[in-house]
Coordinates of N, CA and C in Angstrom, one line a residue:
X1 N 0.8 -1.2 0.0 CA 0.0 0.0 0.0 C 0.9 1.3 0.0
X2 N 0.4 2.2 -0.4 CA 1.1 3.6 -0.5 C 1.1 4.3 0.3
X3 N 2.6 4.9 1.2 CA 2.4 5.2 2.2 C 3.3 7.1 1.9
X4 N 2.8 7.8 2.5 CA 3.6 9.4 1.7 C 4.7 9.3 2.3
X5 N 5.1 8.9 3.6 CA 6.4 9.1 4.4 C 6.9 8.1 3.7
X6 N 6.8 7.2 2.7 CA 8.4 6.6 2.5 C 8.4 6.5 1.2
X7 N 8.2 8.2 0.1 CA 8.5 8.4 -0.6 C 10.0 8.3 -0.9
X8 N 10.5 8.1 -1.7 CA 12.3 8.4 -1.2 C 12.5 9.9 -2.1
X9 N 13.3 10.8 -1.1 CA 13.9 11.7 -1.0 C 14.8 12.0 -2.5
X10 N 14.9 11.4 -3.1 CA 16.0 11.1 -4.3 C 15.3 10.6 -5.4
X11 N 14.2 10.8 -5.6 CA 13.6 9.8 -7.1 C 14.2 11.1 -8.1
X12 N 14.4 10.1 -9.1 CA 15.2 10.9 -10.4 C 13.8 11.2 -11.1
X13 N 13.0 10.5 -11.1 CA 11.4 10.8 -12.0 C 10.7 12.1 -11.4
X14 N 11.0 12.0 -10.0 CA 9.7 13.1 -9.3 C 11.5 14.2 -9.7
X15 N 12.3 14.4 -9.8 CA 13.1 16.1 -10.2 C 13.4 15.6 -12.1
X16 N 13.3 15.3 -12.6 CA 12.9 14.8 -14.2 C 11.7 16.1 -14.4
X17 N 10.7 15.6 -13.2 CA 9.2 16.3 -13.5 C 9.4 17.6 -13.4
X18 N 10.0 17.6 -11.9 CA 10.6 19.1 -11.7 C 10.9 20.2 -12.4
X19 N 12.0 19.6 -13.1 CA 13.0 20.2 -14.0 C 12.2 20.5 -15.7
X20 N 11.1 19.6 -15.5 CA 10.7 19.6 -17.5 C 10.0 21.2 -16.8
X21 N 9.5 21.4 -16.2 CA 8.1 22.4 -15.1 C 7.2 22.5 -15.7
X22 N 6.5 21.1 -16.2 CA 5.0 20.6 -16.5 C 4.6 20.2 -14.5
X23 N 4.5 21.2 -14.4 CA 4.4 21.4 -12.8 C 2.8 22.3 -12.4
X24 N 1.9 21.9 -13.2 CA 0.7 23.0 -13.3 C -0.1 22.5 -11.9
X25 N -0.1 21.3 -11.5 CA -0.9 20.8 -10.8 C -0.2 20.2 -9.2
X26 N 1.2 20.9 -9.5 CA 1.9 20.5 -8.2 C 2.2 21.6 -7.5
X27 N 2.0 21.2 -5.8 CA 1.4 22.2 -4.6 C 2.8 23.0 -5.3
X28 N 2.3 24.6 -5.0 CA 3.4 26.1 -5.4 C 3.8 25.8 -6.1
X29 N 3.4 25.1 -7.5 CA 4.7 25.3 -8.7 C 4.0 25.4 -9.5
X30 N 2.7 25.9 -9.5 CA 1.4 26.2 -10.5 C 1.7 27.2 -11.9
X31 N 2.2 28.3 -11.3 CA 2.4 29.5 -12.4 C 3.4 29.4 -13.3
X32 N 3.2 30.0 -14.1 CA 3.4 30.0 -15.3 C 5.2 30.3 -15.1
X33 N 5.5 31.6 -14.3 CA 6.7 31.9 -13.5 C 7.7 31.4 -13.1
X34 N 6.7 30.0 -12.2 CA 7.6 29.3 -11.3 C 8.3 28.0 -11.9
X35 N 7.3 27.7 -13.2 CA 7.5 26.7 -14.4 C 8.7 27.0 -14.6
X36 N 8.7 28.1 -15.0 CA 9.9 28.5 -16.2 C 11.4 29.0 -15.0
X37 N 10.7 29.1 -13.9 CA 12.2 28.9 -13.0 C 12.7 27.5 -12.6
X38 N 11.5 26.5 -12.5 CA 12.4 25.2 -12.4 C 12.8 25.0 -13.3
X39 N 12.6 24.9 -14.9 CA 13.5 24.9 -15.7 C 14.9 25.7 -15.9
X40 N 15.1 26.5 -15.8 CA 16.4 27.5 -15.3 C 17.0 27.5 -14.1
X41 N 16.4 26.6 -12.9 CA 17.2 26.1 -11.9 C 17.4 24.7 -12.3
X42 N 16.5 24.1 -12.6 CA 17.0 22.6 -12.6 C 17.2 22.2 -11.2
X43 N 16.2 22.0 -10.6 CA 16.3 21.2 -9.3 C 16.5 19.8 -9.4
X44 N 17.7 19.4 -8.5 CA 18.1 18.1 -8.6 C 18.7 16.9 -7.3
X45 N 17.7 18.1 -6.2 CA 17.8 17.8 -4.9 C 17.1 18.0 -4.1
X46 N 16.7 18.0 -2.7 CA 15.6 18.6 -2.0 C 16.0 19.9 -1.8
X47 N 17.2 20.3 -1.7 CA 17.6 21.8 -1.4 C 17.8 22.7 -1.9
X48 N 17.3 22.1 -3.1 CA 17.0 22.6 -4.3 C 15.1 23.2 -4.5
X49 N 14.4 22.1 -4.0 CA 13.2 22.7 -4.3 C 12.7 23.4 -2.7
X50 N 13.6 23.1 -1.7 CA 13.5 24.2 -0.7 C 13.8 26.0 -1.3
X51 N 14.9 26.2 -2.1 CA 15.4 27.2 -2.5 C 14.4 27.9 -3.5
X52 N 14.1 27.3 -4.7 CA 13.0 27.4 -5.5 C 11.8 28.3 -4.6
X53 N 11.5 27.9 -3.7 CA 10.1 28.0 -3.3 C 10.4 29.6 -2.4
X54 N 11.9 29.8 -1.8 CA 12.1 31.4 -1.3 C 12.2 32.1 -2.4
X55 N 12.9 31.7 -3.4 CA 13.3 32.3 -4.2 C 12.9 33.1 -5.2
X56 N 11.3 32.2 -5.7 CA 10.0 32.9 -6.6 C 9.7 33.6 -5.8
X57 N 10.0 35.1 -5.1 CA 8.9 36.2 -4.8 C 9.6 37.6 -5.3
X58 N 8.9 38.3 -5.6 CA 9.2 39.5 -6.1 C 11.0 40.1 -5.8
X59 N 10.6 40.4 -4.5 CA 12.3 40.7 -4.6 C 13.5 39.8 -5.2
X60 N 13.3 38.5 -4.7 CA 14.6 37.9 -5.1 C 15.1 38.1 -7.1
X61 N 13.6 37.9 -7.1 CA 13.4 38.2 -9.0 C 14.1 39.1 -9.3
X62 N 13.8 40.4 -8.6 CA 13.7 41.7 -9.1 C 15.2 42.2 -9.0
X63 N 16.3 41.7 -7.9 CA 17.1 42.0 -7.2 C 18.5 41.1 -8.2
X64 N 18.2 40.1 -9.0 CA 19.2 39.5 -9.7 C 19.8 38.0 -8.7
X65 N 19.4 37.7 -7.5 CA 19.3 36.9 -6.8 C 19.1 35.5 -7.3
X66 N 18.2 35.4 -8.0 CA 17.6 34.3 -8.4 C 18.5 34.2 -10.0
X67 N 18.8 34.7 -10.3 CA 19.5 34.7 -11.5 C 21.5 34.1 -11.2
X68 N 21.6 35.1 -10.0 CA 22.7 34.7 -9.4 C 22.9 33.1 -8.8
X69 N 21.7 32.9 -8.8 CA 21.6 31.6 -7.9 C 21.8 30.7 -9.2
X70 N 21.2 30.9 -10.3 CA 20.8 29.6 -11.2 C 21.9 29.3 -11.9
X71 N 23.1 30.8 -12.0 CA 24.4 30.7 -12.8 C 25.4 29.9 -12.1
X72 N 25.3 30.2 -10.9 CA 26.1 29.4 -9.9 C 26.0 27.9 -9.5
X73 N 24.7 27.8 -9.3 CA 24.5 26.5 -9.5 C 24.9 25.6 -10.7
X74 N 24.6 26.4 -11.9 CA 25.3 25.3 -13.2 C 26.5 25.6 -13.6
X75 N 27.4 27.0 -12.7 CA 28.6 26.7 -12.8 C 28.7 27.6 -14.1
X76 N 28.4 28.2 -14.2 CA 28.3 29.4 -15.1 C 28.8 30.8 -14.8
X77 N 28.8 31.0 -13.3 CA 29.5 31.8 -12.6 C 29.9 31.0 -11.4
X78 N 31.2 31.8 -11.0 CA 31.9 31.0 -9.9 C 30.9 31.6 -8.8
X79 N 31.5 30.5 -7.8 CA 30.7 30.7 -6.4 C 31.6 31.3 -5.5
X80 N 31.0 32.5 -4.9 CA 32.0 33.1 -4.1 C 31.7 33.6 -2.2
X81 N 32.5 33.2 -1.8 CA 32.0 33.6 -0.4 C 32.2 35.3 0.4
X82 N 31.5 35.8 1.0 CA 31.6 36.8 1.1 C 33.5 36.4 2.3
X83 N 33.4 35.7 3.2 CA 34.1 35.2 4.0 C 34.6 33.8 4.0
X84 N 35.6 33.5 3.8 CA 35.7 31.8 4.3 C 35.3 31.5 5.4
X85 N 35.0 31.6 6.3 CA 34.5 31.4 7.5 C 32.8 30.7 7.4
X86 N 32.0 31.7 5.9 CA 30.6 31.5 5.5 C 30.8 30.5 5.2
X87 N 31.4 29.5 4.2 CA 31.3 28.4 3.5 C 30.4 28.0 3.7
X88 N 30.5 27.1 5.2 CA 29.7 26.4 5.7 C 27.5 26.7 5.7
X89 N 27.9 27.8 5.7 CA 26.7 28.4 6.2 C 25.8 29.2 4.9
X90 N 26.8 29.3 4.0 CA 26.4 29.5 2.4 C 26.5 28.7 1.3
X91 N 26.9 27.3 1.9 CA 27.4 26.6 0.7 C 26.1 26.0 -0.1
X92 N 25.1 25.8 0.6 CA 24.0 25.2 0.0 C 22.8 25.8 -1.3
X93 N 23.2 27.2 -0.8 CA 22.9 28.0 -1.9 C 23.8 28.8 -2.7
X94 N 25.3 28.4 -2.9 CA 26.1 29.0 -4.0 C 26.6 30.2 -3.5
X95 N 27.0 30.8 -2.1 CA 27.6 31.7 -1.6 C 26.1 33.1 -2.1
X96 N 24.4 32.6 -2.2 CA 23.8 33.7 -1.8 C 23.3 33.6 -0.6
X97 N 22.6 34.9 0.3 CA 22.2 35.1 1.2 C 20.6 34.5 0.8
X98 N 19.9 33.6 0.7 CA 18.6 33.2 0.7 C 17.7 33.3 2.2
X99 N 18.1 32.5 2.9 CA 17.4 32.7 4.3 C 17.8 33.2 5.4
X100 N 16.3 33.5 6.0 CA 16.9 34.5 7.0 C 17.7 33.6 8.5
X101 N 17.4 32.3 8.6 CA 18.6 31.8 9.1 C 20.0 32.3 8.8
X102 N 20.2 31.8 7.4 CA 21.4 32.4 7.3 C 22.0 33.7 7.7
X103 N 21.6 34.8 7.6 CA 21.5 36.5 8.2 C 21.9 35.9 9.9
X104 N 21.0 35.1 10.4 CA 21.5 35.0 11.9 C 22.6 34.3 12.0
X105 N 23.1 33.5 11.1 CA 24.3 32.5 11.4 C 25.6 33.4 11.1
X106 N 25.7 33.8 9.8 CA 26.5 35.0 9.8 C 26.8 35.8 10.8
X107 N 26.1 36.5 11.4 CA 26.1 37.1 12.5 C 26.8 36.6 13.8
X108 N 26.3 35.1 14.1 CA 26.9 34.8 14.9 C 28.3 34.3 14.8
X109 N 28.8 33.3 13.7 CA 29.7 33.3 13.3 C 31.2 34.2 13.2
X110 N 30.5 35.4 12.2 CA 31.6 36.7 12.1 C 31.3 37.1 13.5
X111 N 29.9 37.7 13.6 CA 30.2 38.8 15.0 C 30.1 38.2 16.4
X112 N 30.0 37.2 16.8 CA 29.8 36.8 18.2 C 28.1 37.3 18.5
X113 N 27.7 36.7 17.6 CA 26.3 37.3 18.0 C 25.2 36.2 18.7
X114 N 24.7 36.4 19.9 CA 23.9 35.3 20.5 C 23.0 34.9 20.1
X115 N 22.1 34.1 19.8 CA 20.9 33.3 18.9 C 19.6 34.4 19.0
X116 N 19.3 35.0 20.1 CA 18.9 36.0 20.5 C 19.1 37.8 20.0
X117 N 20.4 37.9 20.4 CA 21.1 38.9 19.1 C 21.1 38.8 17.8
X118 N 21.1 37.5 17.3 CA 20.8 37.4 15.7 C 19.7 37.9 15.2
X119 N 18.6 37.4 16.0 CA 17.1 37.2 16.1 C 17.1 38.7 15.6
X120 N 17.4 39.7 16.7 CA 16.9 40.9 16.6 C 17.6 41.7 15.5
X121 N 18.5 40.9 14.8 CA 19.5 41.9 14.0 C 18.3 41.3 12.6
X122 N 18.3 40.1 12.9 CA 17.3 39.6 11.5 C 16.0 41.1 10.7
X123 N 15.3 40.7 12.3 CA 13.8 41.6 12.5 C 14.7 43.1 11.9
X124 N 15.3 43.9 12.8 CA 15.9 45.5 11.8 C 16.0 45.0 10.6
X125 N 16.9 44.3 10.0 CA 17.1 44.0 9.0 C 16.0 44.3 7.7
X126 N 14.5 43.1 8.4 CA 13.4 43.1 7.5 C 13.0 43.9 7.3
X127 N 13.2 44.9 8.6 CA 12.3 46.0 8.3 C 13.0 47.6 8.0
X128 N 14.4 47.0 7.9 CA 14.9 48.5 8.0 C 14.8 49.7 7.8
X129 N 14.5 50.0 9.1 CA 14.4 50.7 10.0 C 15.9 51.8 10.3
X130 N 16.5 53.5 9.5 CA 17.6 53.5 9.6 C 18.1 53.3 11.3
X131 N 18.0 54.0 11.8 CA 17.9 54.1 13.4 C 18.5 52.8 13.5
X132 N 17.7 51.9 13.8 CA 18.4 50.1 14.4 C 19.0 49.7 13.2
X133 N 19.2 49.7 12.5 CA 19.9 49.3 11.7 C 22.0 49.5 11.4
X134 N 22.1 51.2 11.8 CA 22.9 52.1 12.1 C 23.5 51.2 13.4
X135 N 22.5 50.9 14.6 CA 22.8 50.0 15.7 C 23.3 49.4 15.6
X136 N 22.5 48.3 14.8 CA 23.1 46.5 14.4 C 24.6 47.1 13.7
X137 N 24.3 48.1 12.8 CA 25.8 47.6 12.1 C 27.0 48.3 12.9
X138 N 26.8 49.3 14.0 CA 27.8 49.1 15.1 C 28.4 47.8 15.8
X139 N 26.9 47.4 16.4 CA 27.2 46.0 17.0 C 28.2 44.9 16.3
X140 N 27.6 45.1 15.0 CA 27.9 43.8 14.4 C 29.8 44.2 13.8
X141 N 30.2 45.3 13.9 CA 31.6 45.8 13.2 C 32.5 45.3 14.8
X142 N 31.7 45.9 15.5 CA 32.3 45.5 17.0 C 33.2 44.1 17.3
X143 N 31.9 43.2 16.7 CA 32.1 41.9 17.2 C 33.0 41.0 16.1
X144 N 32.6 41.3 15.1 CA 33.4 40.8 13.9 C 34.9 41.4 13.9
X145 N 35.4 42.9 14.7 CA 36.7 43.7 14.4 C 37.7 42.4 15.6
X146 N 36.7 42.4 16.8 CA 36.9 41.6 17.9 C 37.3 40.5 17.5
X147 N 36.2 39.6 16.7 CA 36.9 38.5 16.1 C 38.5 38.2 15.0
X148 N 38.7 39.8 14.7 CA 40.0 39.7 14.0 C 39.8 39.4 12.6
X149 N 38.2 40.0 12.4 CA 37.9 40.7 11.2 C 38.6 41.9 11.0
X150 N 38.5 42.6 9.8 CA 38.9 44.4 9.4 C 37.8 44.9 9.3
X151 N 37.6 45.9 10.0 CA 36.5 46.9 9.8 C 35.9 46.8 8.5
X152 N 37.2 46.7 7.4 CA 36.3 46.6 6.0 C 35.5 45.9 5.5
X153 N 36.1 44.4 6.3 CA 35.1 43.5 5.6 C 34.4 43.3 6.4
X154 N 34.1 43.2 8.1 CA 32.6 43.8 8.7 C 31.8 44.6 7.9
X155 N 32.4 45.7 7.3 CA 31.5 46.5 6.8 C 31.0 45.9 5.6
X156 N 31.4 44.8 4.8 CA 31.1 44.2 3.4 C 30.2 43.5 4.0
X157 N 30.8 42.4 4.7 CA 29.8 41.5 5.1 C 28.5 42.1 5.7
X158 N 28.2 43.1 6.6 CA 27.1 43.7 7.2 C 26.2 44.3 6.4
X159 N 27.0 44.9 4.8 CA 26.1 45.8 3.4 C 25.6 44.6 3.1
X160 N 26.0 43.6 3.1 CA 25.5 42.7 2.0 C 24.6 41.8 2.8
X161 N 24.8 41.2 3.9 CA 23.6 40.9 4.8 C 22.2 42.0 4.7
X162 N 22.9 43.4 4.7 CA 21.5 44.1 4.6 C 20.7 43.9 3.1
X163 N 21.7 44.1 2.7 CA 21.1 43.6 0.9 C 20.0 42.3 0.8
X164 N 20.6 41.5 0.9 CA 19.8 40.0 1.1 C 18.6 40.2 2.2
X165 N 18.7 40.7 3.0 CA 18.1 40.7 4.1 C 16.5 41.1 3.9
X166 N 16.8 41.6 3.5 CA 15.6 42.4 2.5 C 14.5 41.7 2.2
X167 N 15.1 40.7 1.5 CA 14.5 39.4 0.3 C 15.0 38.0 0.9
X168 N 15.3 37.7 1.9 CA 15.8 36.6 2.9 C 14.4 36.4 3.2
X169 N 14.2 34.7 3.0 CA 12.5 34.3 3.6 C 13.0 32.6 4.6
X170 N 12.1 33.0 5.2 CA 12.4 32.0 6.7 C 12.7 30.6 5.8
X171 N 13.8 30.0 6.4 CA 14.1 28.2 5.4 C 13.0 26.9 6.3
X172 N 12.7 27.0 7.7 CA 12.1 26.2 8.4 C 10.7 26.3 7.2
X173 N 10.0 27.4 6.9 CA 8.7 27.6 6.0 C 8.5 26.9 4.9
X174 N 9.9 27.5 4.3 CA 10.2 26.8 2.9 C 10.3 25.3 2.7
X175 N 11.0 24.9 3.7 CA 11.4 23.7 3.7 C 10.2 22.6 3.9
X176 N 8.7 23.0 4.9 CA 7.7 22.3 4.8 C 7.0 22.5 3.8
X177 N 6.8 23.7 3.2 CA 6.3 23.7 1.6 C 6.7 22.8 0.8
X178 N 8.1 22.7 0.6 CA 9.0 21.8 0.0 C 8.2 20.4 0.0
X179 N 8.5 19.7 1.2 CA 8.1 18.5 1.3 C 7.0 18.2 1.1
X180 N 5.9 19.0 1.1 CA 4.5 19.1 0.7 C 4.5 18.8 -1.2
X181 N 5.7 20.0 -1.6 CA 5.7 20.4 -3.2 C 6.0 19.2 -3.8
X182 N 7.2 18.1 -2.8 CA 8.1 17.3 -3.6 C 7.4 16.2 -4.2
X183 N 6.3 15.8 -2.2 CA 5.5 14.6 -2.2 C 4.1 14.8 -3.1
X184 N 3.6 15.6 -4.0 CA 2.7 16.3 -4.7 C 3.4 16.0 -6.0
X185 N 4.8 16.4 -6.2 CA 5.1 15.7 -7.2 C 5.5 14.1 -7.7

């Protein structure tokens, strides 16, 4: 009998389907849009159709994000880290800022920032706000100079967290969408 939990995670047929994006009738990958981005990402993993699913919304589109993402992935443009230190923490998405985890992990990483301090650096971020923002990126030059960062690249790394930050969508969200979108397909 057919059971949804022991789909396997890896069928080459359900990212085949993905990838053609005759996807009209599978959960979030209906539009016309989102078609024509699984074809231009070619998903060929689950972290893949987790990424997909932040990645279709206005800003990432608008911002070259999503573009950046699809060249890097096929290796079309090199993958670059803002920090060696990020690898870890950007490797899944080709050295871009996609989720707003990520924004907290950076943070904590470069700046010594507590799970809690990230939190709140996330939220200014989303909503920036100049005032807290001016804050965070004190804080965050502080903790990163401390760590035996250079002020300059605190300051790179902190512009470009804000940049993403913007258009950074929560991964825990994405990720059950995903599993919804995968097992649908």
């Amino acid at each position: 009998p057919f059971r949804i939990d022991q789909i396997p995670m890896d069928d080459d047929a359900t990212y085949a389907l993905l990838q053609s994006g005759e996807t009209t009738n599978v959960f979030q990958l209906e539009s016309s849009g989102m078609r024509e981005l699984l074809g231009r990402l070619a998903p060929d993993k689950f972290e893949d159709v987790i990424a997909v699913l932040a990645l279709y919304r206005p800003g990432p589109l608008g911002s070259g994000m999503v573009d950046m993402f699809c060249q890097r992935k096929h290796g079309e443009e090199e993958t670059e880290y803002p920090h060696e230190s990020l690898t870890d923490i950007l490797e899944e998405t080709y050295g871009v800022i996609v989720y707003q985890e990520q924004v907290m992990q950076i943070a904590q990483e470069m700046a010594g920032y507590s799970l809690g301090g990230a939190d709140l650096l996330r939220r200014a971020m989303g909503k920036k706000k100049a005032s807290e923002m001016d804050k965070q990126k004190a804080i965050f030059i502080e903790g990163a100079t401390g760590r035996g960062h250079s002020r300059e690249k605190a300051e790179e790394v902190f512009d470009l967290m804000a940049y993403f930050a913007g258009y950074g969508f929560n991964k825990s969200h994405s990720a059950a969408y995903a599993l919804i979108t995968y097992q649908t397909a």
